[in-house]
XYZ file of C-alpha atoms in Angstrom:
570
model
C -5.266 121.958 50.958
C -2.129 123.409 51.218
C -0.308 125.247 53.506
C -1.033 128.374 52.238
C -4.727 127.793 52.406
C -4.631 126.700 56.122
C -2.391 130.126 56.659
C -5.202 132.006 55.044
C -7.754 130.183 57.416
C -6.109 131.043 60.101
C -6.125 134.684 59.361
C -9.242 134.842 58.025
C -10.855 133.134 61.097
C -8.924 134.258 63.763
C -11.839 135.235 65.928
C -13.581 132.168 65.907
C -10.035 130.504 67.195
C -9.638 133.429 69.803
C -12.830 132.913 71.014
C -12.964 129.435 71.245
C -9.458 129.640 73.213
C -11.327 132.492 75.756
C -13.995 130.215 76.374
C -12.429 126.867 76.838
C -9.886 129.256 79.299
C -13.089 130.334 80.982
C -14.161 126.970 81.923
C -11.719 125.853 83.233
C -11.401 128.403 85.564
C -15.054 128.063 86.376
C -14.681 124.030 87.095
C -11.704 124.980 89.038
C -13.494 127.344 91.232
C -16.794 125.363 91.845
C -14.718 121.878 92.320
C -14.682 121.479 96.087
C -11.009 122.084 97.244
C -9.289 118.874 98.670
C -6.609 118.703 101.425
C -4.129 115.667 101.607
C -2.329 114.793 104.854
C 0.342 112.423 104.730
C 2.284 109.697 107.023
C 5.167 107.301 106.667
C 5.316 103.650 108.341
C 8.379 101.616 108.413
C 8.516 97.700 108.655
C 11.165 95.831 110.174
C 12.197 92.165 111.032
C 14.239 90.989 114.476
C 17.450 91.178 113.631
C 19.642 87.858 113.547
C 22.720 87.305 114.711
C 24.438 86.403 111.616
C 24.929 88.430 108.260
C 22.900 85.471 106.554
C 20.102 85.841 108.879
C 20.332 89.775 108.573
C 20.030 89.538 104.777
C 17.051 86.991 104.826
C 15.500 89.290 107.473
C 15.778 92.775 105.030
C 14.020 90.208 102.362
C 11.433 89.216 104.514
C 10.767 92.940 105.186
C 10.621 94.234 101.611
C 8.047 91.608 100.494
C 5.969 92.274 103.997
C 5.962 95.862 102.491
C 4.050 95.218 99.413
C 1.532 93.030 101.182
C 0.842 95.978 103.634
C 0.443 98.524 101.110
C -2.620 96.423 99.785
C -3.829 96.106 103.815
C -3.454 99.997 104.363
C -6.415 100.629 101.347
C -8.690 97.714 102.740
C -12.010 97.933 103.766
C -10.929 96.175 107.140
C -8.507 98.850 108.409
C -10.935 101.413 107.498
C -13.853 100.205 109.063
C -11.435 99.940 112.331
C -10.565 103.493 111.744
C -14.138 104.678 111.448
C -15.258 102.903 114.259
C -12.079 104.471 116.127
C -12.811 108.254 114.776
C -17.125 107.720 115.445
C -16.845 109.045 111.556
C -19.651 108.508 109.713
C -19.991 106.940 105.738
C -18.956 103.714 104.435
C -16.034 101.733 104.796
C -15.324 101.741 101.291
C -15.543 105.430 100.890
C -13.011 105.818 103.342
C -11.044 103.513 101.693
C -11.359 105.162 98.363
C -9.454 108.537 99.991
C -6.423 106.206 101.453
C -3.254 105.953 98.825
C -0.783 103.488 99.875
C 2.781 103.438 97.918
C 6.097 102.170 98.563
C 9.311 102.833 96.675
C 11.766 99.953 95.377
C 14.144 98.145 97.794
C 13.098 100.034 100.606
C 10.834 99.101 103.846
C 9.033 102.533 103.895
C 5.489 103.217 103.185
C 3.491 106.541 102.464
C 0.230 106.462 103.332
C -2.216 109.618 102.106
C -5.348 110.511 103.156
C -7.356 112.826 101.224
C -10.684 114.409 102.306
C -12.133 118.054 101.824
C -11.476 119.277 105.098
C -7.638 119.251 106.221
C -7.855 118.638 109.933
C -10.155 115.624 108.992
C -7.190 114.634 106.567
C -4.750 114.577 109.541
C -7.097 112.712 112.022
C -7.900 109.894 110.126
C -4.671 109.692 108.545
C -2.993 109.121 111.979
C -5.961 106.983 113.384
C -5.209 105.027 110.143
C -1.433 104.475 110.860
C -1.985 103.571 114.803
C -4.511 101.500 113.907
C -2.738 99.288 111.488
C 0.584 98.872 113.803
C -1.986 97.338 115.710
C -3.297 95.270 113.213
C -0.079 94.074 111.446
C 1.127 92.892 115.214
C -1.935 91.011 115.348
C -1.432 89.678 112.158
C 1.929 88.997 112.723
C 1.711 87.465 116.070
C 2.179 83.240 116.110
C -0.959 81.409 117.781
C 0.644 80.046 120.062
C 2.107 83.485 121.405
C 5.473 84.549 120.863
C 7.336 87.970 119.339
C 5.918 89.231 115.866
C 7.588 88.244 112.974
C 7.713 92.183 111.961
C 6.607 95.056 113.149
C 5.280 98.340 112.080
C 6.683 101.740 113.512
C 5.248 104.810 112.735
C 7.759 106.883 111.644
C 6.143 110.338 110.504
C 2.659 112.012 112.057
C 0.319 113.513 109.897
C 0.378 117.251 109.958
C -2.266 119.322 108.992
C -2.177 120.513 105.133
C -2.391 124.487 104.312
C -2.674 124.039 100.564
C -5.759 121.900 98.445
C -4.076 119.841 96.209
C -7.050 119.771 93.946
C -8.192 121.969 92.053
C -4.498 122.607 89.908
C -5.993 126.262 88.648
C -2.819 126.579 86.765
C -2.854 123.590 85.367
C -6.709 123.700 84.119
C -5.851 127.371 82.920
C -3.043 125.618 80.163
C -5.087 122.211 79.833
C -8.083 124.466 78.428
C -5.893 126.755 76.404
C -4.311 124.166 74.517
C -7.646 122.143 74.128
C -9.449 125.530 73.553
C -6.735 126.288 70.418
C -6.957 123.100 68.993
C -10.737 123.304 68.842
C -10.558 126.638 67.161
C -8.814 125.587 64.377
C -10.833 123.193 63.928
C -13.918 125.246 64.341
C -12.268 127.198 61.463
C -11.236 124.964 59.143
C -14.329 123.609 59.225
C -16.722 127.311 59.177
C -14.482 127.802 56.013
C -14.793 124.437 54.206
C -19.220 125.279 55.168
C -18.997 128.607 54.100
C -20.454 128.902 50.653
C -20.018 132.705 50.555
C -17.322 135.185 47.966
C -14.597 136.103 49.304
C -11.678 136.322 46.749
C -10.754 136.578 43.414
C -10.105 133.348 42.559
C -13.786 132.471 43.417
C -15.364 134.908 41.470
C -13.521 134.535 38.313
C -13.814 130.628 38.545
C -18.480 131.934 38.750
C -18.428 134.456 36.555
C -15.694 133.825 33.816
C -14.674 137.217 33.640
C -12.030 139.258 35.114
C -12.529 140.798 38.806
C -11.524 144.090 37.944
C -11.832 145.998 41.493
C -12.698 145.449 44.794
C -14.501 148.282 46.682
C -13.630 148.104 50.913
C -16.394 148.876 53.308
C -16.565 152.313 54.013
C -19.040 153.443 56.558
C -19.452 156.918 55.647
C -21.080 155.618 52.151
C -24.363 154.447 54.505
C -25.053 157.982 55.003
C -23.120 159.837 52.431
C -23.478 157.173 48.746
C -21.802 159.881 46.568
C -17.758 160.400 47.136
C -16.661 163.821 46.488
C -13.890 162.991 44.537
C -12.031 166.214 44.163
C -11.915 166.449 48.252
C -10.511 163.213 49.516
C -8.179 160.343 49.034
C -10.045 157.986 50.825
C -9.075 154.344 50.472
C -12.602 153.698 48.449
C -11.527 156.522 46.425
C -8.734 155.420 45.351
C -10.408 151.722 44.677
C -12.724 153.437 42.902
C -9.514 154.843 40.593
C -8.401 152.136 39.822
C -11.534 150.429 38.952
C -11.730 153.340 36.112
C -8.625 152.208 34.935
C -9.244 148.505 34.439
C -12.373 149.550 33.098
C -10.866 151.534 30.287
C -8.410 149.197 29.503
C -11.365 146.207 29.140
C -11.060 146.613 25.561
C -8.822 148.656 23.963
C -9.790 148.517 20.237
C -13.868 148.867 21.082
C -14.398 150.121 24.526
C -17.967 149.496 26.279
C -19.694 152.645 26.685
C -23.400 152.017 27.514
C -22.462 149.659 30.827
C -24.941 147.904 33.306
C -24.757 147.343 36.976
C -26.263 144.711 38.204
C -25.781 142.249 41.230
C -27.302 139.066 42.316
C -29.939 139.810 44.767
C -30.562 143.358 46.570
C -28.309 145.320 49.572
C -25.109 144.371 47.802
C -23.694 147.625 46.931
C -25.338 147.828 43.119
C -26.700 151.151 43.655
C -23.715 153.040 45.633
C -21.244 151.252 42.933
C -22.923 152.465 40.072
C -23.444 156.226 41.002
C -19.314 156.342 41.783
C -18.477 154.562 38.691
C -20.133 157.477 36.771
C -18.614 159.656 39.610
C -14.829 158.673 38.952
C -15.271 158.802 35.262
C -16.684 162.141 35.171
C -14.202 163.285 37.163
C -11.471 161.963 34.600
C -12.909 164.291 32.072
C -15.600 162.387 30.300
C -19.354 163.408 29.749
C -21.320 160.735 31.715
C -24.881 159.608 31.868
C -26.327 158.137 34.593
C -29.405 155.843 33.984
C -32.134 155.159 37.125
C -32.298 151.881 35.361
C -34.164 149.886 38.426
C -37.589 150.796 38.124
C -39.045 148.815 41.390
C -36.735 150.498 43.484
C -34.838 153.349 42.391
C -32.338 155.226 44.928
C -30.186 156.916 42.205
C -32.531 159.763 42.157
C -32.682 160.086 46.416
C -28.974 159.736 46.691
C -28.052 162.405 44.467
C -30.870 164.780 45.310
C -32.872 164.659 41.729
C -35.890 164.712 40.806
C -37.392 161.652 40.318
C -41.376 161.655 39.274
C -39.629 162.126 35.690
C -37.535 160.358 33.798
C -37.160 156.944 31.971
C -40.768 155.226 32.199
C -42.028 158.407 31.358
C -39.460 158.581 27.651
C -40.459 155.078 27.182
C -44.291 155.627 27.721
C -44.066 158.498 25.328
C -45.052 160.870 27.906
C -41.720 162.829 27.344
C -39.216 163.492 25.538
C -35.782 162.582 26.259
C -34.325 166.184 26.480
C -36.838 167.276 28.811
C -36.384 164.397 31.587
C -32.200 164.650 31.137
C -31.344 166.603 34.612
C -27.514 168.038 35.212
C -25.991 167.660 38.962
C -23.917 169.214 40.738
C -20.959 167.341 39.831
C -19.051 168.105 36.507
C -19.782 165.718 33.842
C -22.578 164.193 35.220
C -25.914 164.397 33.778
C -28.651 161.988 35.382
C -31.864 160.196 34.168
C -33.947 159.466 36.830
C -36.442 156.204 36.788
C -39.539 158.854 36.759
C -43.015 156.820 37.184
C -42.933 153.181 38.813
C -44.279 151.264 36.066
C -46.469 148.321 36.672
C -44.776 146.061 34.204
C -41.302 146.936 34.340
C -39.803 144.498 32.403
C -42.199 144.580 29.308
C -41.669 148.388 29.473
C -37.649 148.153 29.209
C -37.629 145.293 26.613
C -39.282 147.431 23.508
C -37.669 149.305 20.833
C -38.249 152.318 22.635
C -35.984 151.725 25.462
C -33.337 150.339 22.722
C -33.262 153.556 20.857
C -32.946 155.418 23.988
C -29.935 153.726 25.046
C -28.961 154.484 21.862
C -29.753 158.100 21.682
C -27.982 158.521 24.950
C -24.388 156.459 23.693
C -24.342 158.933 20.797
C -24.206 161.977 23.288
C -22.681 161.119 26.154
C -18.828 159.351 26.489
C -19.995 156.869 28.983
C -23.589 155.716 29.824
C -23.910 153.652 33.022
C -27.556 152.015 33.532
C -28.116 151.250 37.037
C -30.297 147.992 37.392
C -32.217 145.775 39.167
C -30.923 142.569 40.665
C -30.372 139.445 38.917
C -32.277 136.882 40.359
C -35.769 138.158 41.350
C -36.343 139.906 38.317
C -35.331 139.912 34.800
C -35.035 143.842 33.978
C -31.160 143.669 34.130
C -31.290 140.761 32.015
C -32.837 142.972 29.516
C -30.808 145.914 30.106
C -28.082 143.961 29.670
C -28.846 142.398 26.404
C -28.980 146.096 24.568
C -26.087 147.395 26.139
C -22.310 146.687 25.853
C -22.480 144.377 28.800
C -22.546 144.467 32.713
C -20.975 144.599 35.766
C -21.803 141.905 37.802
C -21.280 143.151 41.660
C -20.925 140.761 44.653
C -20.837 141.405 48.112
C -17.476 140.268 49.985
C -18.540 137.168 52.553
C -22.580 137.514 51.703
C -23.091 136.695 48.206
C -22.955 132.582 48.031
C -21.774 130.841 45.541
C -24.481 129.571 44.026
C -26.260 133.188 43.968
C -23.686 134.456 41.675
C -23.460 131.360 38.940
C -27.118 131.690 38.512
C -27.247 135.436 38.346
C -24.004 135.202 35.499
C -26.218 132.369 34.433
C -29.272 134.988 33.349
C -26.769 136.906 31.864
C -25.273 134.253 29.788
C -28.708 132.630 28.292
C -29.423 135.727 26.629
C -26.256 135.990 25.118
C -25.502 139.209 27.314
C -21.538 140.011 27.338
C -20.407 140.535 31.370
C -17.669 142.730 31.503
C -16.066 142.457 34.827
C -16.956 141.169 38.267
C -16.286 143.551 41.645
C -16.190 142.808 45.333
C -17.738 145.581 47.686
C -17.426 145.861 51.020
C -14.439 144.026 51.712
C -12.773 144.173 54.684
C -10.708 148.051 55.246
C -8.249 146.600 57.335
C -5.235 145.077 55.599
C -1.943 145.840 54.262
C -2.875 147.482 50.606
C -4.909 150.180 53.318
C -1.444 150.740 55.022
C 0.505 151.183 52.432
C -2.008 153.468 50.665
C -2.360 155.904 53.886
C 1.281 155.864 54.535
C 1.702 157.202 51.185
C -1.118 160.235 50.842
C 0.089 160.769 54.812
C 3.669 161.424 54.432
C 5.392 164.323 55.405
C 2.727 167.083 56.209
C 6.183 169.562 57.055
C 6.850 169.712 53.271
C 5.220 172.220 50.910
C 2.617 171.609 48.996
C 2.035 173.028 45.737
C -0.770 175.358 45.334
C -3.636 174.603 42.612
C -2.828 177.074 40.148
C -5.179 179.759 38.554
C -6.804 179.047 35.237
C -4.758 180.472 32.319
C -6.171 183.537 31.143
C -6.577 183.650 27.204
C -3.998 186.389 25.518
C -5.851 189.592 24.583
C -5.476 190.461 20.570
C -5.419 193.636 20.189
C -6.679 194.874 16.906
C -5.331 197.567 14.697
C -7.524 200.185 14.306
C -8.830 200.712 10.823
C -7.758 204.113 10.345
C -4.263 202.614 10.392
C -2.270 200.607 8.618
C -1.104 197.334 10.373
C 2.558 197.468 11.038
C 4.703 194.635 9.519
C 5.900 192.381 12.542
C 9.451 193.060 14.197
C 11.918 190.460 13.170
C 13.006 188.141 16.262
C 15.827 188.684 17.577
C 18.890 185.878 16.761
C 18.968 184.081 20.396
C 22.032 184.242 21.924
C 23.207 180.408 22.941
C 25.118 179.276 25.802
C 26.387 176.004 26.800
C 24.586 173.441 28.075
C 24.935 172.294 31.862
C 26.231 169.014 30.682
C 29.070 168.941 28.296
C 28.481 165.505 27.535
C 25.139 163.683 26.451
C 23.744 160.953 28.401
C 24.222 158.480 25.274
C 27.586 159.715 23.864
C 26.478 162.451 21.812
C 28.217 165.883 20.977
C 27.776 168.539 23.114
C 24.693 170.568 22.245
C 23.912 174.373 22.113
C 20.274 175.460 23.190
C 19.239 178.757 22.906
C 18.624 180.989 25.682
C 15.453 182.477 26.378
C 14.787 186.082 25.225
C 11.209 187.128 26.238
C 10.407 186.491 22.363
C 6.991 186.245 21.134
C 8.248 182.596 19.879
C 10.570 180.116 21.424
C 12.463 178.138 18.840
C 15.139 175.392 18.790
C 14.427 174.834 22.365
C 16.248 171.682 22.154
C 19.424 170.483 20.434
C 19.024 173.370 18.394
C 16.236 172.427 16.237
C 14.794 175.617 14.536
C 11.860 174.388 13.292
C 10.104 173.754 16.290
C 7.526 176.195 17.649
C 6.252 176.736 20.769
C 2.865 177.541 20.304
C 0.025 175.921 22.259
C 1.730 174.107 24.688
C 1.134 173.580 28.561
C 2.379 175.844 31.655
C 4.187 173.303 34.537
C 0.401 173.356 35.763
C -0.791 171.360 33.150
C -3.091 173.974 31.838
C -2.813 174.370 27.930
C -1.837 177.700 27.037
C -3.877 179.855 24.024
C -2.570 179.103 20.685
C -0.025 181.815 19.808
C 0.657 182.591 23.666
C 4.341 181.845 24.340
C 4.899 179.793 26.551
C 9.066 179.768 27.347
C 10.838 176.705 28.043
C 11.665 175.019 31.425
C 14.919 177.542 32.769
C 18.069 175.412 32.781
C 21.305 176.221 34.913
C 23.956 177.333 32.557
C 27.555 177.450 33.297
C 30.112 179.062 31.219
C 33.385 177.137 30.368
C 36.943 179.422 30.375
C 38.641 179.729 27.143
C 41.162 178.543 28.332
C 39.714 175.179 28.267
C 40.752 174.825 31.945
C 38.386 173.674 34.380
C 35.325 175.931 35.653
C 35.427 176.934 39.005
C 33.066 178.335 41.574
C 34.804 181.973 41.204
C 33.723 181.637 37.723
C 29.833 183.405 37.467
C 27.550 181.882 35.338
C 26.344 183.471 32.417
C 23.012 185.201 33.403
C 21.109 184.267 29.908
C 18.217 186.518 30.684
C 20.280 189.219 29.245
């Protein structure tokens, strides 16, 4: 894996690394609030020797102390001492469970010695720690002391009393709060890189291409107004599936440019992955771009087409193919423009012998000879072979998988089906991928810009020129000769490419427009379209685009803003 992949991980799985993090953060700060607080109290003992009388005897004498030190930091944790100190205190417990809560420590060259006592409650802390420290001056005196009587060799001073502790110095919240954020990180990346090596589900292009062998040629983001509402009004909105849905038309066109597939199925793996609602806005988005489309109930276990767009569906396909009707009579229109549907009709009880005779392939074939597209939604791959069929007597299919659901090994043996029967798949698309993401930004920022500006107006439909007829009493006049246009200069005196400077003629209200550019005469303006885009009636004139003229001084010298322009309407 590369770095790139891990990056992706990351982003991809970000909750599962969040909410590892959370709860590793949470325990902590529930063993830090259940562990029993604990209260250290703290003394300080310091050892001496008699002093000599010599520096010699001074020198041996700081020796002797320093190594005393060491062997009374191992007394100080003994069980001896603190059975002496329990015995002193009347505490209950052990010896050696006292003598686990003593610390003894001493730093380098130096004849001073800490001694801590830790216990839960602080003013025990303090008692024993001082009962501790008077009881081993005692003891090292004894210990010290020759047999035969005489002064110690050294001697113990306490030097610092216990006081009693405010703060526990266990639990460290703090501390446990970083400890299990750090651990609780680390884990979730793990966690993550491991859910996505496990995870067996689609999620990107790569993936599907590598299943299917064909192109992915649109991905479809979840959208929950389509549970409710399966049919996008495409001349209303802008939505982000809109748009996908655009530029799934596009690719689809351009699939093949010399022999386009017109008669196209949808399919999918297994059921709930979006077949249905894909297939109904296919032949949505291509009737809106002008083409007459047919929409085929092809699933005849479980049809929706019929529910979601509010036909009628006790007639339709199984009926044609039963010969129980004829195809004209089951064809319904909608509501949408373009769209003509043919609903499932009768459930069949053996769907797939039903769509495999000849009957069902000269429908399909009836239908591609009337309509510009014909798009056959079918059943699923795997639990039944009907789209297998389907597939086999149309141009080919659309093979639809749902983004983090279908696995792997769902779609390679659904493009499997499709492949034994030599079927041709056209495409592959992802629905219900995830709607947030950068493409979504960018594409709202762009169809939410500037609501301040003006928008243009949809214009009216052109109205066709009236002819009027002579009457036949009379004799038709010959036409008027057009008047010679008048030219003026054009705004730029100098083409864009080095060419001369050009003369276009201006307009005159004529009946026909000629020579509109670079004073070609031959070319008419008949039939062309207003700045609407709507294609004016043949003969209707249509003038060209106005263009700023300027008139140039005689003189040759410079034009200047006292100079009018030439108003060319006259």
């Amino acid at each position: 894996m590369e770095i790139q992949d891990y990056l992706r991980i990351l982003q991809s799985r970000w909750k599962i690394i969040a909410i590892t993090t959370v709860v590793a953060i949470l325990g902590a700060l529930g063993a830090s609030l259940l562990t029993t607080p604990i209260y250290e109290a703290s003394t300080r003992l310091f050892v001496s020797t008699s002093a000599g009388s010599s520096v010699n005897e001074v020198y041996q004498g700081n020796l002797f102390s320093q190594q005393r030190v060491t062997s009374y930091t191992k007394l100080l944790t003994g069980e001896t001492l603190a059975q002496r100190t329990i015995d002193k205190l009347d505490l209950g417990g052990t010896a050696a469970a006292l003598a686990s809560q003593v610390k003894a420590s001493s730093a380098p060259d130096t004849v001073l010695i800490d001694v801590k006592v830790q216990d839960p409650s602080p003013e025990r802390a303090r008692d024993i720690a001082n009962a501790l420290s008077d009881e081993f001056v005692v003891m090292a005196r004894e210990l010290e002391t020759p047999e035969k009587g005489g002064a110690p060799a050294a001697r113990v001073v306490v030097e610092q009393q216990a006081q009693t502790p405010s703060t526990p110095v266990s639990p460290k919240t703090l501390r446990n709060l970083a400890l299990g954020a750090a651990v609780g990180l680390l884990l979730g990346i793990a966690f993550a890189v491991l859910r996505d090596r496990l995870d067996n589900t689609v999620k990107d292009r790569r993936t599907v291409e590598e299943l299917a062998g064909s192109a992915l040629i649109g991905t479809i983001p979840f959208d929950k107004e389509r549970q409710t509402q399966q049919a996008i009004n495409f001349a209303e909105g802008n939505s982000s599936s809109a748009e996908a849905y655009r530029e799934l038309r596009t690719n689809l066109q351009f699939l093949e440019v010399d022999n386009p597939p017109r008669v196209i199925v949808v399919t999918s793996s297994l059921p709930t992955e979006g077949k249905t609602t894909t297939a109904i806005n296919i032949a949505l988005v291509l009737a809106e771009g002008g083409q007459n489309v047919c929409l085929v109930e092809g699933d005849l276990r479980k049809p929706r087409v019929s529910k979601y767009l509010g036909v009628v569906g006790s007639v339709g396909l199984s009926s044609v193919l039963a010969g129980k009707a004829d195809l004209d009579a089951v064809l319904q229109p909608t509501q949408y423009s373009g769209l003509t549907v043919l609903a499932s009709g009768p459930i069949p009880p053996n769907p797939s012998e039903l769509l495999g005779t000849e009957t069902a392939r000269q429908a399909l074939a009836d239908l591609r000879g009337r309509f510009d597209y014909v798009i056959v939604d079918a059943s699923p791959l795997l639990p039944v072979t009907d789209a297998t069929v389907l597939t086999a007597m149309s141009d080919g299919a659309l093979v639809i998988a749902r983004h983090a659901e279908t696995k792997r090994d769902q779609l390679s043996r659904a493009v499997g089906n499709l492949q034994s029967v030599g079927a041709t798949i056209l495409g592959t698309i992802i629905t219900m991928t995830p709607s947030r993401g950068r493409g979504v930004y960018e594409y709202k920022y762009y169809y939410e810009t500037d609501k301040s500006l003006p928008q243009m107006q949809q214009a009216a439909p052109a109205q066709p020129a009236v002819q009027q007829q002579a009457p036949q009493h009379q004799t038709p006049q010959p036409p008027v000769p057009q008047q010679q246009a008048q030219y003026v200069r054009d705004e730029y005196p100098q083409q864009p490419y080095g060419g001369d400077q050009q003369e276009v003629p201006a307009y005159q209200g004529a009946p026909a427009y000629q020579g509109a550019y670079h004073g070609d005469q031959g070319q008419q303006w008949y039939g062309a379209a207003d700045h609407y885009g709507n294609e004016q009636q043949s003969g209707a004139p249509v003038p060209p685009t106005p263009r700023r003229t300027r008139r140039y001084r005689d003189d040759q010298e410079p034009w200047s803003e006292t100079d009018a322009p030439r108003d060319h309407t006259q």
